[in-house]
mmCIF file of C-alpha atoms in Angstrom:
data_model
loop_
_atom_site.group_PDB
_atom_site.id
_atom_site.type_symbol
_atom_site.label_atom_id
_atom_site.label_comp_id
_atom_site.label_asym_id
_atom_site.label_seq_id
_atom_site.Cartn_x
_atom_site.Cartn_y
_atom_site.Cartn_z
ATOM 1 C CA GLN A 141 10.935 36.990 -95.152
ATOM 2 C CA VAL A 142 8.446 39.401 -93.620
ATOM 3 C CA GLN A 143 7.339 38.737 -90.066
ATOM 4 C CA LEU A 144 4.495 40.459 -88.263
ATOM 5 C CA VAL A 145 4.304 39.933 -84.517
ATOM 6 C CA GLU A 146 1.262 41.067 -82.573
ATOM 7 C CA SER A 147 1.060 41.777 -78.874
ATOM 8 C CA GLY A 148 -1.201 43.510 -76.395
ATOM 9 C CA GLY A 149 -4.249 41.279 -76.364
ATOM 10 C CA GLY A 150 -5.896 40.072 -73.200
ATOM 11 C CA LEU A 151 -9.005 39.978 -71.065
ATOM 12 C CA VAL A 152 -10.766 43.239 -70.266
ATOM 13 C CA GLN A 153 -14.148 44.253 -68.919
ATOM 14 C CA ALA A 154 -16.690 45.990 -71.101
ATOM 15 C CA GLY A 155 -15.897 49.685 -71.329
ATOM 16 C CA GLY A 156 -12.191 49.077 -70.901
ATOM 17 C CA SER A 157 -9.282 49.688 -73.255
ATOM 18 C CA LEU A 158 -6.463 47.762 -74.867
ATOM 19 C CA ARG A 159 -3.674 48.726 -77.224
ATOM 20 C CA LEU A 160 -2.509 46.173 -79.757
ATOM 21 C CA SER A 161 0.903 46.359 -81.378
ATOM 22 C CA CYS A 162 2.141 44.824 -84.605
ATOM 23 C CA ALA A 163 5.900 44.833 -85.021
ATOM 24 C CA ALA A 164 7.233 44.200 -88.509
ATOM 25 C CA SER A 165 10.630 42.874 -89.517
ATOM 26 C CA GLY A 166 12.047 45.783 -91.447
ATOM 27 C CA SER A 167 10.592 49.063 -92.594
ATOM 28 C CA ILE A 168 6.794 49.300 -92.681
ATOM 29 C CA LEU A 169 6.991 52.044 -95.295
ATOM 30 C CA ARG A 170 7.565 49.419 -97.977
ATOM 31 C CA PHE A 171 3.978 48.255 -97.493
ATOM 32 C CA ASN A 172 1.183 49.923 -99.405
ATOM 33 C CA ALA A 173 -1.094 49.448 -96.418
ATOM 34 C CA MET A 174 -1.245 47.800 -93.037
ATOM 35 C CA GLY A 175 -4.267 46.887 -91.048
ATOM 36 C CA TRP A 176 -6.000 44.860 -88.426
ATOM 37 C CA TYR A 177 -8.510 42.118 -89.049
ATOM 38 C CA ARG A 178 -10.454 40.162 -86.483
ATOM 39 C CA GLN A 179 -12.088 36.780 -86.416
ATOM 40 C CA ALA A 180 -14.565 35.608 -83.825
ATOM 41 C CA PRO A 181 -15.524 31.932 -83.407
ATOM 42 C CA GLY A 182 -17.952 30.849 -86.094
ATOM 43 C CA LYS A 183 -17.706 34.155 -87.936
ATOM 44 C CA GLN A 184 -15.895 35.363 -91.013
ATOM 45 C CA ARG A 185 -12.740 37.389 -90.731
ATOM 46 C CA GLU A 186 -13.515 41.098 -90.985
ATOM 47 C CA LEU A 187 -11.379 44.137 -91.644
ATOM 48 C CA VAL A 188 -11.285 46.411 -88.612
ATOM 49 C CA ALA A 189 -8.954 49.253 -89.583
ATOM 50 C CA THR A 190 -6.341 50.157 -92.166
ATOM 51 C CA ILE A 191 -3.626 52.748 -92.613
ATOM 52 C CA THR A 192 -2.083 53.350 -96.007
ATOM 53 C CA ARG A 193 1.451 54.427 -96.822
ATOM 54 C CA ASP A 194 0.261 58.015 -97.295
ATOM 55 C CA GLY A 195 -1.532 57.932 -93.944
ATOM 56 C CA SER A 196 -5.121 57.463 -95.032
ATOM 57 C CA LEU A 197 -7.260 55.732 -92.410
ATOM 58 C CA ASN A 198 -10.308 53.524 -92.740
ATOM 59 C CA TYR A 199 -12.453 51.821 -90.110
ATOM 60 C CA LEU A 200 -15.181 49.242 -89.789
ATOM 61 C CA ASP A 201 -18.405 51.122 -89.020
ATOM 62 C CA SER A 202 -18.940 49.366 -85.708
ATOM 63 C CA VAL A 203 -15.571 50.546 -84.318
ATOM 64 C CA LYS A 204 -15.586 54.137 -85.582
ATOM 65 C CA GLY A 205 -15.102 56.560 -82.720
ATOM 66 C CA ARG A 206 -13.789 53.810 -80.442
ATOM 67 C CA PHE A 207 -10.722 52.375 -82.215
ATOM 68 C CA THR A 208 -7.723 54.264 -83.589
ATOM 69 C CA ILE A 209 -5.035 52.864 -85.879
ATOM 70 C CA SER A 210 -1.633 54.521 -85.921
ATOM 71 C CA ARG A 211 1.977 53.751 -86.703
ATOM 72 C CA ASP A 212 5.493 54.528 -85.590
ATOM 73 C CA ASN A 213 7.751 54.331 -88.625
ATOM 74 C CA ALA A 214 10.925 54.450 -86.547
ATOM 75 C CA LYS A 215 9.801 51.392 -84.585
ATOM 76 C CA ASN A 216 8.311 49.599 -87.604
ATOM 77 C CA THR A 217 5.160 49.147 -85.596
ATOM 78 C CA VAL A 218 1.462 49.652 -86.165
ATOM 79 C CA TYR A 219 -0.937 50.077 -83.259
ATOM 80 C CA LEU A 220 -4.628 49.643 -82.655
ATOM 81 C CA GLN A 221 -5.928 51.597 -79.692
ATOM 82 C CA MET A 222 -9.254 50.136 -78.639
ATOM 83 C CA ASN A 223 -11.464 52.079 -76.228
ATOM 84 C CA SER A 224 -14.980 51.513 -74.933
ATOM 85 C CA LEU A 225 -14.660 47.829 -75.679
ATOM 86 C CA LYS A 226 -17.794 45.722 -76.011
ATOM 87 C CA PRO A 227 -18.298 41.968 -75.640
ATOM 88 C CA GLU A 228 -18.929 41.813 -79.396
ATOM 89 C CA ASP A 229 -15.345 42.994 -79.957
ATOM 90 C CA THR A 230 -14.138 39.636 -78.646
ATOM 91 C CA ALA A 231 -12.042 37.974 -81.346
ATOM 92 C CA VAL A 232 -8.561 37.079 -82.470
ATOM 93 C CA TYR A 233 -7.029 40.250 -83.874
ATOM 94 C CA ILE A 234 -4.653 39.701 -86.763
ATOM 95 C CA CYS A 235 -2.161 42.128 -88.262
ATOM 96 C CA ASN A 236 -1.922 42.408 -92.042
ATOM 97 C CA ALA A 237 0.459 44.083 -94.483
ATOM 98 C CA VAL A 238 0.093 44.434 -98.236
ATOM 99 C CA ASP A 239 2.896 44.961 -100.726
ATOM 100 C CA PHE A 240 1.487 45.546 -104.197
ATOM 101 C CA GLY A 241 4.968 45.624 -105.709
ATOM 102 C CA VAL A 242 5.610 41.966 -105.006
ATOM 103 C CA ARG A 243 1.917 41.047 -104.862
ATOM 104 C CA MET A 244 2.219 39.758 -101.328
ATOM 105 C CA ASN A 245 -0.192 39.771 -98.437
ATOM 106 C CA TYR A 246 1.427 39.137 -95.061
ATOM 107 C CA TRP A 247 -0.258 37.984 -91.850
ATOM 108 C CA GLY A 248 0.658 37.804 -88.215
ATOM 109 C CA GLN A 249 -0.284 34.965 -85.889
ATOM 110 C CA GLY A 250 -2.972 36.933 -84.105
ATOM 111 C CA THR A 251 -3.632 37.998 -80.548
ATOM 112 C CA GLN A 252 -6.729 37.143 -78.526
ATOM 113 C CA VAL A 253 -8.937 39.927 -77.224
ATOM 114 C CA THR A 254 -11.694 38.932 -74.828
ATOM 115 C CA VAL A 255 -14.197 41.460 -73.497
ATOM 116 C CA SER A 256 -16.321 40.344 -70.565
ATOM 117 C CA SER A 257 -19.748 41.798 -69.842
#
């Protein structure tokens, strides 16, 4: 049973920073990719950033240059460093992991990020 546990959300003023963490139960190298999604009230869930097993990175256009996804394999943890936060970044941020081998898509519970203007 794969568990993904997010932490690091909170309330921050515009221009501030937060670092989100997603701790997985077991090695994260078994996943083909991990990423962060976000969902704001009344909006569809959107993909914010991904990191593949081979280290390839991808970002939503609106966060490029401000957000950085990274991982620590020894800690089985993926991070999302968020700088220069804007009120429109306010959402629940949800960790995701994909394992093509078993055709599974895993989700965390999410962590709230609120950016005040």
